Coordinates of C-alpha atoms in Angstrom, one line a residue:
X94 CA 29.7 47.2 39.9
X95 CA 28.0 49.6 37.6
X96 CA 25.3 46.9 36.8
X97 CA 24.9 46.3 40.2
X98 CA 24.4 50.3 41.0
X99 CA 21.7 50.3 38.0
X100 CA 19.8 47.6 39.2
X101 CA 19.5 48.7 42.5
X102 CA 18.0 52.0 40.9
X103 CA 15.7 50.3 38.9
X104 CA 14.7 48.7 42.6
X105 CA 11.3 50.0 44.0
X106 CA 11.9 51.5 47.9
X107 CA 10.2 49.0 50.5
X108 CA 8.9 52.8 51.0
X109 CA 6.9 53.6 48.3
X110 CA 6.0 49.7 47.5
X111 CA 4.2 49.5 50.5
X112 CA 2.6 52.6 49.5
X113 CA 1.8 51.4 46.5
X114 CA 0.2 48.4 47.8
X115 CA -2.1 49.4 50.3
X116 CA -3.6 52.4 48.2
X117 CA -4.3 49.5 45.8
X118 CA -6.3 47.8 48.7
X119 CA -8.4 50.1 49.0
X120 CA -9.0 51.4 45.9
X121 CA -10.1 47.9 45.1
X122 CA -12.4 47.7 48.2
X123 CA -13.7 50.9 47.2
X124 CA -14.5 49.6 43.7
X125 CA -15.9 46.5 44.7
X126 CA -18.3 48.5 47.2
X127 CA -19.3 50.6 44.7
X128 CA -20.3 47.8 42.9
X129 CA -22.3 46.0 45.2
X130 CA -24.1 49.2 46.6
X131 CA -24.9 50.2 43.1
X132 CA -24.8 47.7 40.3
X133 CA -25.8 44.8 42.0
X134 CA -28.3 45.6 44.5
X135 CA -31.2 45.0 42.5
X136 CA -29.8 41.3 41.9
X137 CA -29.2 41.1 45.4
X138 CA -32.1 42.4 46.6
X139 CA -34.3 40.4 44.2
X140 CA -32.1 37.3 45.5
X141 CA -33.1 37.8 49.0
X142 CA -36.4 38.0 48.4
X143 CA -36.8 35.0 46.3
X144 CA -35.0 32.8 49.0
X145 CA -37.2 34.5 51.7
X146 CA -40.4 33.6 50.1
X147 CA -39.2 30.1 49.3
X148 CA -38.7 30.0 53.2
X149 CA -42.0 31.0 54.3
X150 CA -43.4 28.5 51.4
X151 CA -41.4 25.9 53.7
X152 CA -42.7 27.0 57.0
X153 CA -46.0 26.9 55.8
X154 CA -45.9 22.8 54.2
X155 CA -43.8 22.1 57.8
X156 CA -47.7 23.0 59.0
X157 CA -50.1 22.4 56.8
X158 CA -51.8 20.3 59.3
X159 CA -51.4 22.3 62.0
X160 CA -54.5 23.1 63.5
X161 CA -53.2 26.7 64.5
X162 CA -52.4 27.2 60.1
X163 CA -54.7 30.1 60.4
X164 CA -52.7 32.5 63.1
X165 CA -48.8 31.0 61.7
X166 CA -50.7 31.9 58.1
X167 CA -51.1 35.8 60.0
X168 CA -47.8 35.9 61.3
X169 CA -45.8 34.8 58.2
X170 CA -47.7 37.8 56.0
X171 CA -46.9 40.3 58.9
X172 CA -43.5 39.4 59.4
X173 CA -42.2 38.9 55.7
X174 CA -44.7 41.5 54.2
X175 CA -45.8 38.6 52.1
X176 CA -49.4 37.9 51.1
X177 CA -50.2 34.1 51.6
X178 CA -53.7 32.2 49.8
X179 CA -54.1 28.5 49.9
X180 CA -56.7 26.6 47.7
X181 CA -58.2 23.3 47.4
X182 CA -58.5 21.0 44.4
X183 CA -61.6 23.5 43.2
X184 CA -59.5 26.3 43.8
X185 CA -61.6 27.2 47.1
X186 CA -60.1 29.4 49.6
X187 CA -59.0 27.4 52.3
X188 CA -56.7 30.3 54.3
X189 CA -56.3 33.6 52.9
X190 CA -54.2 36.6 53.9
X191 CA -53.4 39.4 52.3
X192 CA -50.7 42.3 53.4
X193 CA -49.8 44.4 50.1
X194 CA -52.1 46.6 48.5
X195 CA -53.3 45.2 44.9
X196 CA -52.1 42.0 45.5
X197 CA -51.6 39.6 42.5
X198 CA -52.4 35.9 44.1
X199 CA -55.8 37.7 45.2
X200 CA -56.9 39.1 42.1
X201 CA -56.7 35.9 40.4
X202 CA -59.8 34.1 39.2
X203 CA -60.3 30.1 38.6
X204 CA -58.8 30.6 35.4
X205 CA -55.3 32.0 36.7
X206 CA -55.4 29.9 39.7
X207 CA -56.3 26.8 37.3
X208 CA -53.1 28.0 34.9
X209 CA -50.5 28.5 38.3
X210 CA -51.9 24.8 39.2
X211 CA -50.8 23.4 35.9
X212 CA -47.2 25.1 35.9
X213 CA -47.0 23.8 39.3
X214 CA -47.6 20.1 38.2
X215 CA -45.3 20.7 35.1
X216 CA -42.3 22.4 37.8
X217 CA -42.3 19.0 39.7
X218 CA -45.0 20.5 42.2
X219 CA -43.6 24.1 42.6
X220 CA -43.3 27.4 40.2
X221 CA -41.9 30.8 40.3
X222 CA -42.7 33.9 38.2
X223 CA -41.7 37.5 37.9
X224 CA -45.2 39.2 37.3
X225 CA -44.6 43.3 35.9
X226 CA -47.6 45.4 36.6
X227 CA -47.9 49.3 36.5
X228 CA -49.1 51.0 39.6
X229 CA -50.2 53.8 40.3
X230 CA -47.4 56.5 42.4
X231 CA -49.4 57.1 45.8
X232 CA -47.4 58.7 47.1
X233 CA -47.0 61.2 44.1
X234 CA -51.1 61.6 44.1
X235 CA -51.7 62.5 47.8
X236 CA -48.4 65.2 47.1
X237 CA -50.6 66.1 44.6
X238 CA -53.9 66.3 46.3
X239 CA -52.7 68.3 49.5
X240 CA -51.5 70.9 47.0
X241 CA -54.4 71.8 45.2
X242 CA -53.4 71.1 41.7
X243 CA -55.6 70.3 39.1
X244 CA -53.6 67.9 37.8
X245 CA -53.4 64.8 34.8
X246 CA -53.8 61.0 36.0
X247 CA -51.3 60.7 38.7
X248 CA -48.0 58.8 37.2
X249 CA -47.4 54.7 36.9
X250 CA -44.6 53.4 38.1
X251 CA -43.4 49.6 37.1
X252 CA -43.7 47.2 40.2
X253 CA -43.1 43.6 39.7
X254 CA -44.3 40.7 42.0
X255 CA -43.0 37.7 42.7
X256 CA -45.4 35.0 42.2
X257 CA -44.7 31.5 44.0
X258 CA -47.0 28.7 44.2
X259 CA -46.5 25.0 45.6
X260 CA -48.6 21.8 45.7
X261 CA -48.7 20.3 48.7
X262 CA -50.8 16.9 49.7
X263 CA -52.2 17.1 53.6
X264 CA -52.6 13.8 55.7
X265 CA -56.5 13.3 54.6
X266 CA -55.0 12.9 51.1
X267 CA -56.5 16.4 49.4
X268 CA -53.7 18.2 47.6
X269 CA -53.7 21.7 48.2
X270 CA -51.8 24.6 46.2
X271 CA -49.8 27.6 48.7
X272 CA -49.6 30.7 46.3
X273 CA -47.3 33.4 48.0
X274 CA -47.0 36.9 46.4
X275 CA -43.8 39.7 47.6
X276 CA -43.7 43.0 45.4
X277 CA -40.4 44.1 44.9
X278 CA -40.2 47.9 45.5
X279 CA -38.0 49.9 42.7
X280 CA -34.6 50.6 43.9
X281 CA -33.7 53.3 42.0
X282 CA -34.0 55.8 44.7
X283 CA -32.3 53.7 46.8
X284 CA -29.5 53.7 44.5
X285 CA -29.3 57.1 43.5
X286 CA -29.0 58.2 47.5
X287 CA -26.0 55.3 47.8
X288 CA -24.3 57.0 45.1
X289 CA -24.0 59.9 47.0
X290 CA -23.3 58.4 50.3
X291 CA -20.6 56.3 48.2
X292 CA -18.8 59.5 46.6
X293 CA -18.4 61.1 49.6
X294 CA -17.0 58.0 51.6
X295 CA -15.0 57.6 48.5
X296 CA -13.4 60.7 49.0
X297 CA -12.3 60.7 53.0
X298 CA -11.4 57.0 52.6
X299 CA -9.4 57.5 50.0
X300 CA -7.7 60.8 51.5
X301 CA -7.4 58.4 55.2
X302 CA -5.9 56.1 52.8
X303 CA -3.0 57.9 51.5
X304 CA -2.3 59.4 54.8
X305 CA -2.2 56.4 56.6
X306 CA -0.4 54.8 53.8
X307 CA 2.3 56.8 53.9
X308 CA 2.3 56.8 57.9
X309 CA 2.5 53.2 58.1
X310 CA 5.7 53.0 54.7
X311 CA 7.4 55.2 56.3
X312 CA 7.2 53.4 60.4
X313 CA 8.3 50.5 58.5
X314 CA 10.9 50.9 55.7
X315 CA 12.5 53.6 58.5
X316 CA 14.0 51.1 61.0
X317 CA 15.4 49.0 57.8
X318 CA 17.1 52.2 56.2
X319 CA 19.1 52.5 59.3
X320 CA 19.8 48.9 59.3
X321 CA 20.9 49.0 55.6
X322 CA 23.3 52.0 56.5
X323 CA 25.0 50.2 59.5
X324 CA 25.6 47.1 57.4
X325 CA 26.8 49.4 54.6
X326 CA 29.6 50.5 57.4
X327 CA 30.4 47.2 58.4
X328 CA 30.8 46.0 55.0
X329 CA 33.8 48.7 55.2
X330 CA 35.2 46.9 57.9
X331 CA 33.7 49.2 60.5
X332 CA 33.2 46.3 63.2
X333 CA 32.1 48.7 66.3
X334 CA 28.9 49.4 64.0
X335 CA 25.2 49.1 65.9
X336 CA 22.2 48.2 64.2
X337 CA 19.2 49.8 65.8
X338 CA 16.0 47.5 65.9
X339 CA 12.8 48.6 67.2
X340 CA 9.4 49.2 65.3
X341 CA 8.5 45.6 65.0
X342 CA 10.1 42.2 66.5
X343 CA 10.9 40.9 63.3
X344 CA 13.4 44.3 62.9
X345 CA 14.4 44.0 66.0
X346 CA 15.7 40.4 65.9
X347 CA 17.2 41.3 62.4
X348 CA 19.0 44.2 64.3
X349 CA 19.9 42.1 67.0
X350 CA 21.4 39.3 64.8
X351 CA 23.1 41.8 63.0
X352 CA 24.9 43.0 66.4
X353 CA 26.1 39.4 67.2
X354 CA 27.4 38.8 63.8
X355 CA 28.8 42.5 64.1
X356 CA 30.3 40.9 67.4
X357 CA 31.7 38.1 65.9
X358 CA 33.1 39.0 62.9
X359 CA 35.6 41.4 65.1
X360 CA 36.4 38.8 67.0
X361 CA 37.5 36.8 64.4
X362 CA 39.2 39.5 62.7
X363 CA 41.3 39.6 65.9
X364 CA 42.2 35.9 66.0
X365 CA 42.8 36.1 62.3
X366 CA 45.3 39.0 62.8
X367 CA 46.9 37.1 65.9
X368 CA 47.0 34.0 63.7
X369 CA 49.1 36.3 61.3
X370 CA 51.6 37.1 63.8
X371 CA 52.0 33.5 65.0
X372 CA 52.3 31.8 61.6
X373 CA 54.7 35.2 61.0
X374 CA 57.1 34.1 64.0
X375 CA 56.7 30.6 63.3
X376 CA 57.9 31.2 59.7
X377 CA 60.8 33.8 60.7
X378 CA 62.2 32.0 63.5
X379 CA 63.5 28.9 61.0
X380 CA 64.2 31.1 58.3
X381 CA 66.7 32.7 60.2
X382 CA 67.8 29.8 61.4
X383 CA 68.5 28.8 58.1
X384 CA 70.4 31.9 56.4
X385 CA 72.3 32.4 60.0
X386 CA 74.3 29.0 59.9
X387 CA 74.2 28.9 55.9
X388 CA 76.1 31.9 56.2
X389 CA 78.4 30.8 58.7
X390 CA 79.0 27.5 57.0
X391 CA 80.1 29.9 54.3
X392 CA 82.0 32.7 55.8
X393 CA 83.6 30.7 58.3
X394 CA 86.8 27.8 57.4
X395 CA 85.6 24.6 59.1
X396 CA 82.2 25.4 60.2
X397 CA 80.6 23.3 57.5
X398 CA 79.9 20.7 60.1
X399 CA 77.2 18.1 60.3
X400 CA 76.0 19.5 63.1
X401 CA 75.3 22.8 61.8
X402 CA 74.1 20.5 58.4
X403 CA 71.5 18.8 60.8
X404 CA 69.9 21.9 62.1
X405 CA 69.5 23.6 58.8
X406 CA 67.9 20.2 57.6
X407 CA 65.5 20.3 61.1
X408 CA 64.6 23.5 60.8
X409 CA 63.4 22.9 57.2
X410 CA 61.4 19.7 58.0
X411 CA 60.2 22.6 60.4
X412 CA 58.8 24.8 57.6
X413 CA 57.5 21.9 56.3
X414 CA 55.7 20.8 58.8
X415 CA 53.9 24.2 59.2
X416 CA 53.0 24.6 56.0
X417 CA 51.9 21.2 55.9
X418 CA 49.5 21.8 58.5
X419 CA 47.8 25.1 57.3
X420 CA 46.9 23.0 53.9
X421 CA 45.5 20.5 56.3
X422 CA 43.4 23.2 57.9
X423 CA 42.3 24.7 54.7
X424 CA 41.3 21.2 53.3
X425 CA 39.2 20.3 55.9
X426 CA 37.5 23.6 56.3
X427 CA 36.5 23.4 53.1
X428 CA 35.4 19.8 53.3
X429 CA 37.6 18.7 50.4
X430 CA 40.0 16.2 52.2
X431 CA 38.6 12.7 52.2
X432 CA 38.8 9.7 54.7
X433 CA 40.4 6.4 53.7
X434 CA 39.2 4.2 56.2
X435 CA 41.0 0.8 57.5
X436 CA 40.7 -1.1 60.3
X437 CA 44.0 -1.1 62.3
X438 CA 45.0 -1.9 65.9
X439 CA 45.4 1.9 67.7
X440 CA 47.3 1.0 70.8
X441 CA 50.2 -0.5 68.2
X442 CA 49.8 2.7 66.6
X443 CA 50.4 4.6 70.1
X444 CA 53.3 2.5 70.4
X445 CA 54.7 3.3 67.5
X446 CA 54.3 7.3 68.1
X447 CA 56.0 7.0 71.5
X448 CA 59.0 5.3 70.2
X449 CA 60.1 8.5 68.3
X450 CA 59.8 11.0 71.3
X451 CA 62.9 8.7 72.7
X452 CA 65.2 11.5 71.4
X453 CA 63.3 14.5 73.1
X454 CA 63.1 11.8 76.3
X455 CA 66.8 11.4 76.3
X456 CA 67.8 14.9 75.2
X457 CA 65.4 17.7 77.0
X458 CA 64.6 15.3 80.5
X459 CA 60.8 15.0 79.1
X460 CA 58.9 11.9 80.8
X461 CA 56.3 10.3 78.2
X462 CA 54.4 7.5 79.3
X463 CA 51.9 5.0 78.0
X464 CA 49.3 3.0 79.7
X465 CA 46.9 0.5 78.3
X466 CA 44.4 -1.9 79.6
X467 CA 44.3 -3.5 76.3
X468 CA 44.4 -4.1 72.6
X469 CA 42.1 -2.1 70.2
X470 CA 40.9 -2.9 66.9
X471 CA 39.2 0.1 65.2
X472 CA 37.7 1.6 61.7
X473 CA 39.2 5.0 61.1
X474 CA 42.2 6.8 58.5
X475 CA 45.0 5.2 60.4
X476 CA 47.1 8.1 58.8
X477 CA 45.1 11.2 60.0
X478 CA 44.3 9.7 63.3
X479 CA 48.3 9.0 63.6
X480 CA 48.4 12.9 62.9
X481 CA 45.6 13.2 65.7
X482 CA 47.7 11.5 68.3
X483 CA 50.9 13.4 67.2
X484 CA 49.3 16.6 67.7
X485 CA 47.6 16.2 71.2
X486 CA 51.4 15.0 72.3
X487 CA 52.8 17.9 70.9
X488 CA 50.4 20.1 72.6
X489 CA 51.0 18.6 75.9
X490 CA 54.6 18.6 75.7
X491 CA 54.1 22.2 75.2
X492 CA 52.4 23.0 77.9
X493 CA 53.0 20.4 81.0
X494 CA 54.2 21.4 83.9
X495 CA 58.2 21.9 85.3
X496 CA 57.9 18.1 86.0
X497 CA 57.9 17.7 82.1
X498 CA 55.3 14.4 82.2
X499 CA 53.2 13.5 79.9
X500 CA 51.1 11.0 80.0
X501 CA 48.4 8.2 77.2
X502 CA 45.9 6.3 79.1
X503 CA 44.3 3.9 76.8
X504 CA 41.0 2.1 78.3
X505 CA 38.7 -0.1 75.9
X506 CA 35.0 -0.3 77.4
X507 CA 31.9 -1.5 76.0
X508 CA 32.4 -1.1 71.9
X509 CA 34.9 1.8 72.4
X510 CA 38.3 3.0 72.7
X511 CA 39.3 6.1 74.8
X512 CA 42.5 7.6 74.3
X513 CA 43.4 10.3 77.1
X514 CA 46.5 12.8 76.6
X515 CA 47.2 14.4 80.3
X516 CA 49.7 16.9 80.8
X517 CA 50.4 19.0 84.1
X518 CA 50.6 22.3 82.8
X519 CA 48.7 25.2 84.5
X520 CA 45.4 24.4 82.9
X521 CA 42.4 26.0 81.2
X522 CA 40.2 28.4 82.6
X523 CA 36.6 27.1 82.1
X524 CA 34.9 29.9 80.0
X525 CA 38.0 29.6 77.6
X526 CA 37.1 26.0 77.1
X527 CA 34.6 25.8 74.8
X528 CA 37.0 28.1 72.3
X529 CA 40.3 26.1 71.9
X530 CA 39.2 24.5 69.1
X531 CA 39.2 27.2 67.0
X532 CA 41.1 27.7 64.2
X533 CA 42.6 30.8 65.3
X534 CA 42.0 30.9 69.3
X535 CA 44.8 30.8 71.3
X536 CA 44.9 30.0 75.1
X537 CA 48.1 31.5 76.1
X538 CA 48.6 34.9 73.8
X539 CA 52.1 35.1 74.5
X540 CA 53.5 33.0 71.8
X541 CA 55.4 29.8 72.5
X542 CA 57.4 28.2 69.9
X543 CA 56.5 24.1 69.8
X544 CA 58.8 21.5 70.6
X545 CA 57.5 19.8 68.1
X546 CA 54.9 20.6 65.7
X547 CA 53.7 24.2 64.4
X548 CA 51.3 25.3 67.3
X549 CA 48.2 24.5 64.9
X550 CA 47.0 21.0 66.0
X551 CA 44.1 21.1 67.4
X552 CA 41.9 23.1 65.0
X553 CA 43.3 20.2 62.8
X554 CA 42.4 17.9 65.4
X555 CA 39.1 18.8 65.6
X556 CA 38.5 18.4 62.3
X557 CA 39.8 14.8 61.8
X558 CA 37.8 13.8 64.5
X559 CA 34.8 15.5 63.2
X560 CA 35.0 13.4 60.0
X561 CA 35.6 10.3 61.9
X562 CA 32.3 11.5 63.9
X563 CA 34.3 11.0 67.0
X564 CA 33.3 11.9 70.2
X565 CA 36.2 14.3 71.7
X566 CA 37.1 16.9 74.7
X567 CA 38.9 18.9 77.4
X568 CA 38.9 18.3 81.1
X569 CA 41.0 21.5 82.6
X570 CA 41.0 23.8 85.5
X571 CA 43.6 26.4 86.8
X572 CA 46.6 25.1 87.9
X573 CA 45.4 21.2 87.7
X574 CA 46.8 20.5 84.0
X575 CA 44.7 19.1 81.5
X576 CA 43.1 16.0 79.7
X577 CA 42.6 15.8 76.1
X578 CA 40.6 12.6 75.2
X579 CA 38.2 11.4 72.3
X580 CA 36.7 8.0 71.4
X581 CA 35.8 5.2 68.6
X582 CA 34.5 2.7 68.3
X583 CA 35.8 -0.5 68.5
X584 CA 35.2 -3.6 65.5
X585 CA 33.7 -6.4 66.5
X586 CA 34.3 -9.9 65.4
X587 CA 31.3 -9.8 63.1
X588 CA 32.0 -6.7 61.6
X589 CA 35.7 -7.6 61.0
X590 CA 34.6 -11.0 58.8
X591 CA 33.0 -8.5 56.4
X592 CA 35.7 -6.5 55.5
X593 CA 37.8 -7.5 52.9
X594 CA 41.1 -9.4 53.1
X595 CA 42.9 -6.2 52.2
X596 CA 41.6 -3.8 54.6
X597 CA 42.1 -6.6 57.6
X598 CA 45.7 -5.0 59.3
X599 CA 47.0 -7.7 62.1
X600 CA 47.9 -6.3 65.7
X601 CA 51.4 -6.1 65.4
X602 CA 52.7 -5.1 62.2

């Protein structure tokens, strides 16, 4: 127990993990904007402009026979602030356009162009450089200017171009080389205002962050603290607890399961306490039985009759019996009691039974009748289904009417045997139907002492006929009696010439 308290303490709160978590979120998001906003742009920039002037180097070999080269040649250079030159075989200026100030593709002579034309035979028809060139800060110089200062030569800045040329043979067969040239502007600037854009969104994101954090913990891990709480108090036996829901539908269906099982769990504390009582009686009743003629057997000079002998012996078979049947119950409950199947002829078993309620017949005026359309053969535990039959009798000698009948109707229909126990009794009310199976759920809560039997059967019934996988029921309505029936299956020929000599059990034994 003490573990347990220590290793709940060294548990996290739902609280403070969600916390945890989506401050962790964002500080990550935060970190990974920083980084693309600041360390990568220039790699990302340079990337897009690499791919753009590879795209406007495809446009242009889409159309280099276009007779309308000229004006697409314009548009290009406007639109992607690239300036575009193509050259013949004798480096001739074919189309020309230039949109950047101090252009690098323009400023080349036969000698460059001649050069860019051998790289581009060497690339497979195509090459790319990075050309680095210092020019002069414009922008700085006309600052300067409009100021009046005598100043030195105006500052250089590093500018680097992107240099891009492709060979390209047109439909008359002359090859032709497309030299495109983008500047890449500095982005240090650029950067530099970023970083100051990024701290101060770094700052009221991260202080919405923790504020919405702790909003959003707290609207969560609330409804399951109350939750915890009320199972805490049913887990004391407190079985009127309520487990609030609400928040989300996942909480509210836990809250709402908890409520049934809440629900449930009394009511089974009820029938257990009822079951109690019953088993109490059942046990008291014989036991006083018992000491009350032992002792008068003993106190008193010739009452040491067989008579008095016989009920001492039938009131033990009694205790017996009953505690016979709640090992039953707990074995197959807890799935531990086995089947050993045989085939044997049921009706003959039926008979059998009946034989041995002549006594209660003769004695207490009791009318027990069996009907059958015919023999049946089936696979089953001929001792436990014996045990099934015995206890559906009992219960309807229990409960028939004043006219004390009873009847088994046995009917065999298409590969299956039907066994229906019909007593006239006052019935069952049809919403308590579906409980009477239960182990401790009891129709009639005043308590009636069995003829025969311990008033357990037919959770015990239930059971057997579950492992059989028997099909099984009630028919009942108030004041009409009822009809316990279940069914099995019948063997066939075939399948009886497959089992084994020893398992085959003849109709009449």
């Amino acid at each position: 127990m003490k573990w347990n308290k220590l290793h709940l303490k060294n548990k996290v709160s739902i609280k403070w993990k969600l916390f945890g978590y989506l401050v962790v979120f964002v500080g990550f998001m935060l970190v990974l904007l920083w980084l693309f906003q600041t360390v990568f742009l220039e790699s990302f920039y340079k990337a897009i402009k690499t791919q753009n002037i590879k795209s406007t180097a495809e446009s242009i070999v889409r159309n280099i026979d276009n007779d309308d080269l000229d004006s697409l040649i314009e548009n290009l250079s406007k639109r992607n602030d690239t300036c575009i030159r193509i050259v013949d075989e004798n480096f001739a200026n074919l189309y020309s356009y230039e949109s950047v100030a101090e252009c690098t593709i323009h400023k080349m002579n036969v000698k460059d162009l001649s050069a860019m034309y051998e790289k581009a035979e060497e690339g497979g028809g195509t090459t790319f450089e990075l050309i680095s060139q210092d020019q002069w800060s414009e922008e700085f110089w006309v600052k300067m200017e409009k100021k009046g200062w005598d100043v030195p030569p105006p500052m250089r800045t590093k500018v680097e171009n992107m240099v891009y040329a492709q060979l390209v043979e047109r439909s008359d067969g002359d090859t032709v080389m497309i030299l495109l040239n983008s500047s890449i502007t500095p982005v240090n600037s650029t950067v530099e205002t970023l970083r100051v854009q990024l701290i101060y969104v770094t700052i009221i994101l991260l202080v919405l962050c923790v504020g919405l954090a702790l909003l959003l913990s707290r609207q969560i891990s609330e409804p399951i603290i109350k939750i915890n709480q009320s199972a805490k108090e049913l887990a004391k036996g407190k079985y009127d607890t309520t487990f609030a829901g609400g928040g989300y539908r996942e909480i509210s269906e836990l809250g709402d399961t908890l409520n049934y099982a809440a629900k449930e769990l009394s009511k089974v504390e009820g029938l257990r306490r009822e079951l109690i009582a019953n088993i109490s009686h059942d046990l008291r009743t014989p036991l006083t039985m018992i000491t009350g003629y032992a002792e008068v057997m003993r106190d008193i000079p010739g009452e040491n009759t067989p008579e008095n002998i016989q009920i001492i012996i039938d009131e033990a078979k009694r205790l017996t019996s009953l505690v016979n049947d709640l090992m039953d119950i707990s074995k197959l409950q807890s799935g531990t009691m086995t089947l050993s199947l045989s085939e044997f002829n049921i009706t003959q078993t039926v008979r059998e039974i009946m034989t041995r309620y002549m006594k209660l017949t003769e004695q207490e005026g009791y009318h027990i009748k069996f009907i059958a359309d015919a023999e049946a053969m089936v696979m089953a535990d001929e001792l436990k289904m014996s045990q099934v039959i015995y206890n559906l009798i009992n219960n309807a000698i229990n409960y028939t009417g004043p006219d004390k009948t009873v009847t088994v109707c046995q009917s065999v229909r298409e590969g299956a045997v039907k066994l229906e126990i019909i007593d006239t009794g006052d019935g069952i009310a049809q919403e308590e139907i579906p409980y009477i199976w239960d182990r401790y759920y009891k129709v009639d809560k005043s308590h009636k002492r069995a003829a025969i039997g311990t008033g357990l059967g037919l959770s015990i019934v239930k059971n057997i006929l579950d492992l059989h996988g028997a099909a099984y029921g009630v028919i009942s309505s108030i004041g009409q009696g009822s009809i316990f029936w279940f069914e099995l299956k019948t063997t066939s020929e075939e399948e009886r010439k497959m089992l084994p000599s020893s398992d085959k059990h003849k109709g009449g034994k």
